[in-house]
PDB file of C-alpha atoms in Angstrom:
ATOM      1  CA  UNK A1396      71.544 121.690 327.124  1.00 75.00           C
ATOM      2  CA  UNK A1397      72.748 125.024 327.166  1.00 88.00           C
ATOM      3  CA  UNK A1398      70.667 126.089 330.249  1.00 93.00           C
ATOM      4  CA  UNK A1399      72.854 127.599 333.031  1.00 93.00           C
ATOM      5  CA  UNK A1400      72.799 129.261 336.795  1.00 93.00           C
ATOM      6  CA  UNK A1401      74.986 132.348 337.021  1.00 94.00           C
ATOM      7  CA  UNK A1402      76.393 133.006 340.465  1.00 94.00           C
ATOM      8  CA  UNK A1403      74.318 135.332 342.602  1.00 94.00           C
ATOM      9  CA  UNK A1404      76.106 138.961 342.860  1.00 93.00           C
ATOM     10  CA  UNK A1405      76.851 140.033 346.152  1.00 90.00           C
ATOM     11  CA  UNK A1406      77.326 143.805 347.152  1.00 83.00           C
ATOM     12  CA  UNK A1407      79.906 143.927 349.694  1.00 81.00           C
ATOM     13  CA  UNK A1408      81.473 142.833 353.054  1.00 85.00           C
ATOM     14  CA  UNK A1409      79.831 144.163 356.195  1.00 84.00           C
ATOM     15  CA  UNK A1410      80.123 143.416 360.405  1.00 86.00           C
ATOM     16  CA  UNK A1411      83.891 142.830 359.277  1.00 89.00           C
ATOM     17  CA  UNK A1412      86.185 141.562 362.816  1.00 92.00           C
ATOM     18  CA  UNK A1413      89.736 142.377 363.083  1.00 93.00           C
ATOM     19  CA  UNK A1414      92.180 139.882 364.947  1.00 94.00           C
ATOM     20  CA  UNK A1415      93.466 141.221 367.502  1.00 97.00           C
ATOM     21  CA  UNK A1416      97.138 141.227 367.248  1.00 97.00           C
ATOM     22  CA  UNK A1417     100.503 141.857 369.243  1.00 98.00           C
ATOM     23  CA  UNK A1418     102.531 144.713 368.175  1.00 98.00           C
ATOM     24  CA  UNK A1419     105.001 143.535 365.369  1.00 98.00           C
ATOM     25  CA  UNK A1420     106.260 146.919 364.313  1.00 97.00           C
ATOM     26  CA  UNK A1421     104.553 146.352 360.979  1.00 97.00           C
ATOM     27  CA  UNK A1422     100.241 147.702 360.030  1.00 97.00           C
ATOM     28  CA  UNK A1423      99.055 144.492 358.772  1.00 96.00           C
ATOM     29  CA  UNK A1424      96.125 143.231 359.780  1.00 95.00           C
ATOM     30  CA  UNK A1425      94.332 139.779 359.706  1.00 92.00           C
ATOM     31  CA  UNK A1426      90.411 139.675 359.374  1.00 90.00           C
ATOM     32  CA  UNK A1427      88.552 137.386 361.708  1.00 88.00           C
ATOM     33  CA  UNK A1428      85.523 136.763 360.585  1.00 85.00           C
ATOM     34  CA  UNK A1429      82.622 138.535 358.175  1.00 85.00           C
ATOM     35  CA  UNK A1430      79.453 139.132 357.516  1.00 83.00           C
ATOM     36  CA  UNK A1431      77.980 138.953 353.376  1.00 84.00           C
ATOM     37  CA  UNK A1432      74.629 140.647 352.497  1.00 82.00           C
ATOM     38  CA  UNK A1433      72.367 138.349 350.224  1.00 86.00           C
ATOM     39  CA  UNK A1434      73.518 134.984 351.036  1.00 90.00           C
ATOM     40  CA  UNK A1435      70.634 132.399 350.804  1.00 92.00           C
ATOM     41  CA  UNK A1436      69.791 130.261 354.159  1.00 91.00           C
ATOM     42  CA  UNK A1437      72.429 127.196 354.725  1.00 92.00           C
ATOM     43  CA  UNK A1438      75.017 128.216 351.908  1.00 93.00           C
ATOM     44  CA  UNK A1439      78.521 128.635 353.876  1.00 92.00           C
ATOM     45  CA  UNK A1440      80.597 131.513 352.940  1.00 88.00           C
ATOM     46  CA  UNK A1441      83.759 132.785 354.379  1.00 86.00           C
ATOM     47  CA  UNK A1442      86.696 135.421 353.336  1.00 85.00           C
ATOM     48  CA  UNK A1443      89.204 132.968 352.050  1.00 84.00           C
ATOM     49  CA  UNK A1444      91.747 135.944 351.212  1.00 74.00           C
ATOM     50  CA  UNK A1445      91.945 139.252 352.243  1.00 83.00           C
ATOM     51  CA  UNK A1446      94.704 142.345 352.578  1.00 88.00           C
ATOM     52  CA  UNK A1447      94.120 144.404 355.914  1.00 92.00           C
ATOM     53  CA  UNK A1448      95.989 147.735 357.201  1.00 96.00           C
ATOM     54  CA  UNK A1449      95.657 149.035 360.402  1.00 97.00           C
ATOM     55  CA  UNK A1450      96.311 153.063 359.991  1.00 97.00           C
ATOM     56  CA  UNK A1451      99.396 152.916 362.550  1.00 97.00           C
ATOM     57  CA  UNK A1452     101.753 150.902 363.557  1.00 97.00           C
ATOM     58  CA  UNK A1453     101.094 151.266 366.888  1.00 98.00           C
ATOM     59  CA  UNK A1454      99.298 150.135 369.889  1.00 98.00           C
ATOM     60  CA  UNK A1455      95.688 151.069 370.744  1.00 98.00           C
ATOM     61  CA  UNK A1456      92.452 150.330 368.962  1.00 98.00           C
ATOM     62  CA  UNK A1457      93.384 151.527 365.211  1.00 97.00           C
ATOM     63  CA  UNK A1458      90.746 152.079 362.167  1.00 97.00           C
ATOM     64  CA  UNK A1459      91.593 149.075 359.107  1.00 96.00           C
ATOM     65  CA  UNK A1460      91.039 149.481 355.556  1.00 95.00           C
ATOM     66  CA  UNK A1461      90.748 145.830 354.081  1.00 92.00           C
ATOM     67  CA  UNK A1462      91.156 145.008 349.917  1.00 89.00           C
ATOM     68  CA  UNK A1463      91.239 142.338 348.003  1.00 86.00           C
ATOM     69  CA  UNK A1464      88.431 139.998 350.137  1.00 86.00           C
ATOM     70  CA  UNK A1465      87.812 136.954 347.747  1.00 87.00           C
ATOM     71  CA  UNK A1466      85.529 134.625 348.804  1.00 89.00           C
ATOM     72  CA  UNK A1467      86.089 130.967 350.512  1.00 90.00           C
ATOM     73  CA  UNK A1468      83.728 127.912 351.896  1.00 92.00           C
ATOM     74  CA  UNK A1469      82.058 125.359 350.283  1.00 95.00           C
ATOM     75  CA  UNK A1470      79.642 127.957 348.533  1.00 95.00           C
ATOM     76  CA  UNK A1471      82.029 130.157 347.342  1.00 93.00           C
ATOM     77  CA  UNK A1472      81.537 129.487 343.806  1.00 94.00           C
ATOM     78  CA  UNK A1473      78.046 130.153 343.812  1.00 96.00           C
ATOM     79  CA  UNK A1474      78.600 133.747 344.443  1.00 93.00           C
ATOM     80  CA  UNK A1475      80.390 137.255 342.852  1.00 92.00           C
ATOM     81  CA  UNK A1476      81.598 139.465 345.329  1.00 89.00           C
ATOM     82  CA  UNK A1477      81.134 143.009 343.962  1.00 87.00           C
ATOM     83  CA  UNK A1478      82.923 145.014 346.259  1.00 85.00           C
ATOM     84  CA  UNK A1479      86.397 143.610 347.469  1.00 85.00           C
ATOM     85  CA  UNK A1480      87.042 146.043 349.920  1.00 87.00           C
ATOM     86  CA  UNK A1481      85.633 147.264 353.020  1.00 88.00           C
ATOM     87  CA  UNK A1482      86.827 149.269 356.719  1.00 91.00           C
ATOM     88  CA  UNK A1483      86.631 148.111 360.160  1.00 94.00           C
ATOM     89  CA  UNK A1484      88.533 148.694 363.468  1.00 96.00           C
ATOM     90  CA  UNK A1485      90.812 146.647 365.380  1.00 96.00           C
ATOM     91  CA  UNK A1486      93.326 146.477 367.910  1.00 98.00           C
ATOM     92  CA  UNK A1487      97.266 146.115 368.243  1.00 98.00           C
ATOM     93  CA  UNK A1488      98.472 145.039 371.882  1.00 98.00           C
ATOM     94  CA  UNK A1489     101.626 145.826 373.481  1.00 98.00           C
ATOM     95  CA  UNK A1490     104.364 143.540 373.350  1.00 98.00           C
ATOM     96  CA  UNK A1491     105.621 141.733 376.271  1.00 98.00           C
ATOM     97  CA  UNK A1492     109.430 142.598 377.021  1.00 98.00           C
ATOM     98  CA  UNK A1493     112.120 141.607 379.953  1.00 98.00           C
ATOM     99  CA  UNK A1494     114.740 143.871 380.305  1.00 98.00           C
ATOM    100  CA  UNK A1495     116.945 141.926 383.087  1.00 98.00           C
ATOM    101  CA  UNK A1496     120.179 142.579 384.463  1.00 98.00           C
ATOM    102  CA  UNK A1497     123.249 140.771 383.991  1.00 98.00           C
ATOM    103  CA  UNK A1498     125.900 139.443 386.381  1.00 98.00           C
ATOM    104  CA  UNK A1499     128.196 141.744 387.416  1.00 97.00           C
ATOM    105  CA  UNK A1500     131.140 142.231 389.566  1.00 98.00           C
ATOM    106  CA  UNK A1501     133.533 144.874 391.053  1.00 98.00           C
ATOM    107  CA  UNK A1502     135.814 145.561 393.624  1.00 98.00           C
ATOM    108  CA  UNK A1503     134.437 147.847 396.482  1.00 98.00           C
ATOM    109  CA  UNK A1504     134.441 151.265 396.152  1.00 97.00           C
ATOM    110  CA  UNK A1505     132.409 152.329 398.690  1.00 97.00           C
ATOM    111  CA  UNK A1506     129.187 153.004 396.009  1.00 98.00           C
ATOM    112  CA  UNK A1507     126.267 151.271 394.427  1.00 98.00           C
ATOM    113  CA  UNK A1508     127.076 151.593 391.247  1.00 98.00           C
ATOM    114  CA  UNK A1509     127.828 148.764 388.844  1.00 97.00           C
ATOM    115  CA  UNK A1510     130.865 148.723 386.490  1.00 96.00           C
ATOM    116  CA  UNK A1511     128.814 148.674 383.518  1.00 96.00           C
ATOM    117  CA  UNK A1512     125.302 149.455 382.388  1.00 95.00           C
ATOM    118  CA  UNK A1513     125.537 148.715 378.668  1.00 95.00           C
ATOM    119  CA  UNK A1514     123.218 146.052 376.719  1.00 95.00           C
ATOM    120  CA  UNK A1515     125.255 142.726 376.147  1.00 95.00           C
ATOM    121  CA  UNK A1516     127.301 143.367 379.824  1.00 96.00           C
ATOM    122  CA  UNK A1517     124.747 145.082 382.207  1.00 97.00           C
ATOM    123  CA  UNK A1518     121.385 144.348 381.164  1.00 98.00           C
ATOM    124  CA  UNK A1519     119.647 142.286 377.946  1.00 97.00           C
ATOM    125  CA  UNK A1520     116.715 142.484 376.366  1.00 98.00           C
ATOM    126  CA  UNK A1521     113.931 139.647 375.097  1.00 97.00           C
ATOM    127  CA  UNK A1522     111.583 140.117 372.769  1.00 97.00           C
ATOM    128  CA  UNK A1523     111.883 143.414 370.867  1.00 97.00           C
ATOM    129  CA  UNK A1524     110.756 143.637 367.327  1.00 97.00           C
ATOM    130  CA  UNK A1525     113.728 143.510 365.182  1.00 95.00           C
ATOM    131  CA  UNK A1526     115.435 146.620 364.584  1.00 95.00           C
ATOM    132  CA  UNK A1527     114.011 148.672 367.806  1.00 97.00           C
ATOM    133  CA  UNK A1528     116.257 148.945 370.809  1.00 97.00           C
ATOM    134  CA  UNK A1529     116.697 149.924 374.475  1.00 97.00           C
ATOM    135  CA  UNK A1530     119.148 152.862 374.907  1.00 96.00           C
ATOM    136  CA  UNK A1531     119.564 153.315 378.298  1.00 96.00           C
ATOM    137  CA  UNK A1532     118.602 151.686 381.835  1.00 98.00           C
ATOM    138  CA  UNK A1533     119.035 152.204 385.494  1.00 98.00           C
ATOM    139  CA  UNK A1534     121.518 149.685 387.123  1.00 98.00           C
ATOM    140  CA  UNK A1535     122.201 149.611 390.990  1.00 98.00           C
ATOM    141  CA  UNK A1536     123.707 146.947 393.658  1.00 98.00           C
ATOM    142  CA  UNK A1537     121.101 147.275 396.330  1.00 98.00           C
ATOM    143  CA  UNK A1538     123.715 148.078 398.736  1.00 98.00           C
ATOM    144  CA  UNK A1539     127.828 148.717 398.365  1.00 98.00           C
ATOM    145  CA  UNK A1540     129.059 145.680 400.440  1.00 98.00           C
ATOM    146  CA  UNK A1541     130.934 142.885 399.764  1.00 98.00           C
ATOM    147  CA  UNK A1542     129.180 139.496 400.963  1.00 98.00           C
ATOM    148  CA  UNK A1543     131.103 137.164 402.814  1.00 97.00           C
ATOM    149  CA  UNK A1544     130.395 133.569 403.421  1.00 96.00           C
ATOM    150  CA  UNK A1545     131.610 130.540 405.964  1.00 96.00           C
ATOM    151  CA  UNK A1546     135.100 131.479 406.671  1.00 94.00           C
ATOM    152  CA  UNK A1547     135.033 134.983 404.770  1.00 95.00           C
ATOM    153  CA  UNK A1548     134.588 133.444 401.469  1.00 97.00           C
ATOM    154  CA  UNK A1549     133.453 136.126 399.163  1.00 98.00           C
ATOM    155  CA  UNK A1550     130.194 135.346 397.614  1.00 97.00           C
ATOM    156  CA  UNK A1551     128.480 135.839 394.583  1.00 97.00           C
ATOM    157  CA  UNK A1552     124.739 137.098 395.956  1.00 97.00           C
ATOM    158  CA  UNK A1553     124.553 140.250 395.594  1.00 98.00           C
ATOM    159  CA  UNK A1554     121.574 142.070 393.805  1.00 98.00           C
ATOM    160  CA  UNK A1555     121.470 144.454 391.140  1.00 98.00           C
ATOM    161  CA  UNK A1556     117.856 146.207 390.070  1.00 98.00           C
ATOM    162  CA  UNK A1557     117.082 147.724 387.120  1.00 98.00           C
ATOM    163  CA  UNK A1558     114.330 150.035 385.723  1.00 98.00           C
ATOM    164  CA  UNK A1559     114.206 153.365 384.039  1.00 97.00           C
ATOM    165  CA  UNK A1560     114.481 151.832 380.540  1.00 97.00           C
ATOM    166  CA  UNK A1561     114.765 154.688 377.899  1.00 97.00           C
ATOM    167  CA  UNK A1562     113.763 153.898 374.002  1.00 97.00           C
ATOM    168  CA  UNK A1563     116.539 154.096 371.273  1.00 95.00           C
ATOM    169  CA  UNK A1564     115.080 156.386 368.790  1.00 93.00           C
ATOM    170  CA  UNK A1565     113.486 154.713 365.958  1.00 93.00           C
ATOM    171  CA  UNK A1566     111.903 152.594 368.992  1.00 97.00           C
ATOM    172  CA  UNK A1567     108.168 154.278 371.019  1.00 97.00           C
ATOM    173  CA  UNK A1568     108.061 152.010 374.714  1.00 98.00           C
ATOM    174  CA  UNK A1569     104.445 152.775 374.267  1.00 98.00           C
ATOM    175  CA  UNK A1570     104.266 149.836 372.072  1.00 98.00           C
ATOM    176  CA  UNK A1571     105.747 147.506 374.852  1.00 98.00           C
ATOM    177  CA  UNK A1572     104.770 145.990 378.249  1.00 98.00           C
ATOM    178  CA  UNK A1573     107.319 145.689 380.073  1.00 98.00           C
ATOM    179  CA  UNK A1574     109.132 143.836 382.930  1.00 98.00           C
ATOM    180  CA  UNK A1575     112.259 144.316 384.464  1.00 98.00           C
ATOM    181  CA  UNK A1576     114.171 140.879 385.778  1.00 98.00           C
ATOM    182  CA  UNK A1577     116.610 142.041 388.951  1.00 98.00           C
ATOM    183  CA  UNK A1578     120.426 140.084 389.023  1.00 98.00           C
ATOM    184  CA  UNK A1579     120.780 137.942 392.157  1.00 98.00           C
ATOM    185  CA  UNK A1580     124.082 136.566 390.916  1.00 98.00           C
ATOM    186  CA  UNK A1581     126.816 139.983 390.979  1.00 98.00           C
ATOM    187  CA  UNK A1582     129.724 140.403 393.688  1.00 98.00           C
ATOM    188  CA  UNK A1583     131.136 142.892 394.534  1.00 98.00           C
ATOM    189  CA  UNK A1584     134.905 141.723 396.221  1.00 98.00           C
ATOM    190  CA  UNK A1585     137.055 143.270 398.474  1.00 98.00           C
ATOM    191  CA  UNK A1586     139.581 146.323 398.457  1.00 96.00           C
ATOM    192  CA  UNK A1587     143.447 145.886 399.180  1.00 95.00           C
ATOM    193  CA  UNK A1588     144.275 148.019 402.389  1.00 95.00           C
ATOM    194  CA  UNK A1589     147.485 147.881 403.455  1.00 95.00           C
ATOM    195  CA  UNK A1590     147.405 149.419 407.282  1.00 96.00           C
ATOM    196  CA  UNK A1591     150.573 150.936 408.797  1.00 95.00           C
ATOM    197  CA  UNK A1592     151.011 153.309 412.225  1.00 94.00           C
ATOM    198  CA  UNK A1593     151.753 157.011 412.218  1.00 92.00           C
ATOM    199  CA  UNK A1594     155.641 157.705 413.600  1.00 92.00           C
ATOM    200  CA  UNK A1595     154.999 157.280 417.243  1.00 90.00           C
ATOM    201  CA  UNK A1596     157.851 157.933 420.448  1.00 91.00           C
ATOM    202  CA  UNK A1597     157.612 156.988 423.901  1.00 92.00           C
ATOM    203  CA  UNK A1598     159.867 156.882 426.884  1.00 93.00           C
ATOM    204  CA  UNK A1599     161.591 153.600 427.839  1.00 94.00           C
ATOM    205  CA  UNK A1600     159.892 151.378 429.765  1.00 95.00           C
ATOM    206  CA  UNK A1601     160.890 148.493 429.509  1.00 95.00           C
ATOM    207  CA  UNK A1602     157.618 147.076 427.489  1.00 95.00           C
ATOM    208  CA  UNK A1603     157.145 146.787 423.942  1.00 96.00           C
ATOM    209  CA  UNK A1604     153.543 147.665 423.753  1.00 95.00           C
ATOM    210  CA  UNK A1605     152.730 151.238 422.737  1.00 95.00           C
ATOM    211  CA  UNK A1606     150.288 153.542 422.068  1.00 94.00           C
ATOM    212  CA  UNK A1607     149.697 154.290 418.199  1.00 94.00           C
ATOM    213  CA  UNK A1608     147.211 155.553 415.774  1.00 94.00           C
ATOM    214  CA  UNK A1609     146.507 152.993 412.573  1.00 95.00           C
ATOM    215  CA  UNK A1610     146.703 154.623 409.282  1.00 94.00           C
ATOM    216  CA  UNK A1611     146.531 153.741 405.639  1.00 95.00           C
ATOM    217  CA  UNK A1612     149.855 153.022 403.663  1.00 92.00           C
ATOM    218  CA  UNK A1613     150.466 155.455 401.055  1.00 80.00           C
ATOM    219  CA  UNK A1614     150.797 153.026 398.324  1.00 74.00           C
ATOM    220  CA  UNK A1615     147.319 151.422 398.504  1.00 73.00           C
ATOM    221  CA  UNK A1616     143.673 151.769 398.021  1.00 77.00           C
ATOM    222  CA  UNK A1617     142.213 154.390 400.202  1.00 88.00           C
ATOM    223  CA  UNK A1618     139.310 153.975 402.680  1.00 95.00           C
ATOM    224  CA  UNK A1619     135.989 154.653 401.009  1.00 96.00           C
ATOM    225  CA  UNK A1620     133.463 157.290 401.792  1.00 94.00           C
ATOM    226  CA  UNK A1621     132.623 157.350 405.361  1.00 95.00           C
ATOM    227  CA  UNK A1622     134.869 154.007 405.979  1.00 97.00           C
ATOM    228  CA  UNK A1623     137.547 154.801 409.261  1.00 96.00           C
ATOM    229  CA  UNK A1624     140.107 152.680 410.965  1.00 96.00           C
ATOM    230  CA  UNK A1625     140.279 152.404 414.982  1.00 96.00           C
ATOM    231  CA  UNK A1626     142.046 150.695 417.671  1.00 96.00           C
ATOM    232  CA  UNK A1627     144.953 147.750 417.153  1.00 96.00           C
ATOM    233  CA  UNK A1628     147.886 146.737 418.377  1.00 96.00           C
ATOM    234  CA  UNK A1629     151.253 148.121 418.088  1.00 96.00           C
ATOM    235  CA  UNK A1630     154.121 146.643 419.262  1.00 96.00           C
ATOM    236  CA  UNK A1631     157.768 147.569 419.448  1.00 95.00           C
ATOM    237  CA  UNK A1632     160.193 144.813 417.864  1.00 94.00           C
ATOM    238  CA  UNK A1633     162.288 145.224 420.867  1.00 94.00           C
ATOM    239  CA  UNK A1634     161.994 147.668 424.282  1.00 95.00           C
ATOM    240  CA  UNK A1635     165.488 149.045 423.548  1.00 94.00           C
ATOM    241  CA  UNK A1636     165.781 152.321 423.268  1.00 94.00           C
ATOM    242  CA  UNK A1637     166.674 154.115 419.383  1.00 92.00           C
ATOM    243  CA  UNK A1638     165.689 155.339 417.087  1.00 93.00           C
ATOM    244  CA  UNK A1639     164.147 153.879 413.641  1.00 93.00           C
ATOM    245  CA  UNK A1640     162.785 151.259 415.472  1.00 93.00           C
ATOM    246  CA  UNK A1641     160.014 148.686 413.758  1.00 94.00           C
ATOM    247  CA  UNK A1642     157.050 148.713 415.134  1.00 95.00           C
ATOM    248  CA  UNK A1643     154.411 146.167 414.255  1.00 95.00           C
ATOM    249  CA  UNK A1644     151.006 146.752 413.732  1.00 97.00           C
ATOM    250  CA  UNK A1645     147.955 144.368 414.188  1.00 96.00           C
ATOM    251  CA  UNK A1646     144.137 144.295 415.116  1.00 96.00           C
ATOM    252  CA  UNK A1647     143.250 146.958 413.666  1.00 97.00           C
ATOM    253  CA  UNK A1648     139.647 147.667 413.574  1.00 97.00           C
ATOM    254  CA  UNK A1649     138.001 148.813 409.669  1.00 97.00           C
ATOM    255  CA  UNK A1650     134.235 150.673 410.804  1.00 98.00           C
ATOM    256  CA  UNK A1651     132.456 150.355 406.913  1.00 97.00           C
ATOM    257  CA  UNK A1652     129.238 149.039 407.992  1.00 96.00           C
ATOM    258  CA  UNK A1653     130.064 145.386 407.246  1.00 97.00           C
ATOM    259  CA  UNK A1654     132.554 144.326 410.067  1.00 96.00           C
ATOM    260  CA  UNK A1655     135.310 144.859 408.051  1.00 97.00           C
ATOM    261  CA  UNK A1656     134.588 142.095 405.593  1.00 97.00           C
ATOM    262  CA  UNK A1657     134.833 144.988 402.645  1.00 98.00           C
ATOM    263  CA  UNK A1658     138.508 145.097 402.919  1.00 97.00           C
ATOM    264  CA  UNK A1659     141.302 142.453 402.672  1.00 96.00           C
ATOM    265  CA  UNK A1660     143.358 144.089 404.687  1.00 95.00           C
ATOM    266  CA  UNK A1661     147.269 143.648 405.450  1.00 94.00           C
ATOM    267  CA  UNK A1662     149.910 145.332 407.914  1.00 95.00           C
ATOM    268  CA  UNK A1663     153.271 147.552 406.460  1.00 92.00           C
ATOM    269  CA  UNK A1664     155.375 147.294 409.877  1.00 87.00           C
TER     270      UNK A1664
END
């Protein structure tokens, strides 16, 4: 026969639900679910294809505007959707990021500061959106010493923080949760000193043992900061009496907060 059923006409989306989503750098959107006005009791209807787009970019709870809804489910084809468009809200969530710092190391100088606080050597980043970037952090050794193990080997277990992230400029932090991963892995080794005496004189005596003051050698690394040298032993390479006479220098005591260990020191006689 030529008898037919037309599909029934419906007017429009409504009680449309965004996904939620994490921020992707991009405004699309993905609708959840849907309400349809004038479907009859137990026909299943769903949005089988739809075009959404938040208003920003960004994080926070954004308006939509959705096009091209077509209809899906086992009912679909029972049905003309009228309207294909329709507005809702939804929101974009930060993105989770680690900004952690790399191993470093450096020879003591007396300061926290780390020998380099660029990405790729001092610090690296996990999970940006493609094309955004970190500028700039904050890098520090939580203290200037060297650490010294069994026997004075030098150790690798010293810690270097980071925070203060700033945003390269096509990049809004905003848009980003963030956690910073601390380095437990750096060293920091020790500085040459070579230790001499001032020019000292005494009478003869027949001893060989004298009274000095230790000093730094003029062709080495200098102390550090508030770093001093006291005490030692100087002794005479003979008790005759003359003149350019070798005295030799040992014991000497380096006050840096760290027994000494942030120095490998040596004696010019």
């Amino acid at each position: 026969t030529a008898s037919s059923i037309t599909p029934a006409v419906l007017a429009g989306v409504s009680d449309i639900v965004i996904r939620d989503k994490v921020y992707d750098g991009t405004t699309a959107a993905e609708v959840a679910t849907a309400a349809f006005n004038g479907i009859y009791a137990g026909d299943d209807i769903s949005v089988a294809l739809s075009v959404g787009s938040f208003d920003t970019k960004d994080v926070g709870l954004r308006s939509v505007v959705i096009s091209g809804i077509s209809l899906g489910g086992p009912d679909a084809s029972n049905y003309i959707l009228l309207s294909s468009s329709g507005t809702a809200t939804g929101q974009i969530l930060q993105r989770p990021i680690t900004i952690g710092a790399l191993s470093q190391t450096k020879v003591y100088d007396g300061t926290t500061q780390v020998p380099s606080s660029s990405q790729g050597t001092g610090f690296d980043v996990s999970n940006l959106v493609q094309g955004e970037g970190i500028a700039a952090v904050t890098l520090s050794y939580t203290d200037p010493h060297v650490g010294r193990g069994v026997g004075g080997v030098v150790l690798n277990n010293k810690t270097v923080t980071i925070s203060g992230a700033v945003a390269a400029t096509n990049t809004d932090l905003a848009n980003y949760a963030v956690t910073y991963a601390a380095n437990t892995t750096s060293t920091i080794t020790p500085a040459p000193l070579k230790v001499t005496v001032l020019d000292l004189s005494k009478m003869y005596d027949g001893i060989a043992t004298a009274t000095g003051t230790a000093a730094v050698a003029d062709d080495t690394t200098r102390l550090f900061g508030s770093d001093t040298l006291s005490g030692g032993r100087f002794t005479f390479a003979n008790v005759d009496a003359g003149t350019n006479k070798t005295v030799n220098v040992s014991s000497v005591t380096i006050n840096d907060g760290n027994f000494g260990d942030n120095y490998a020191i040596s004696y010019v006689n």
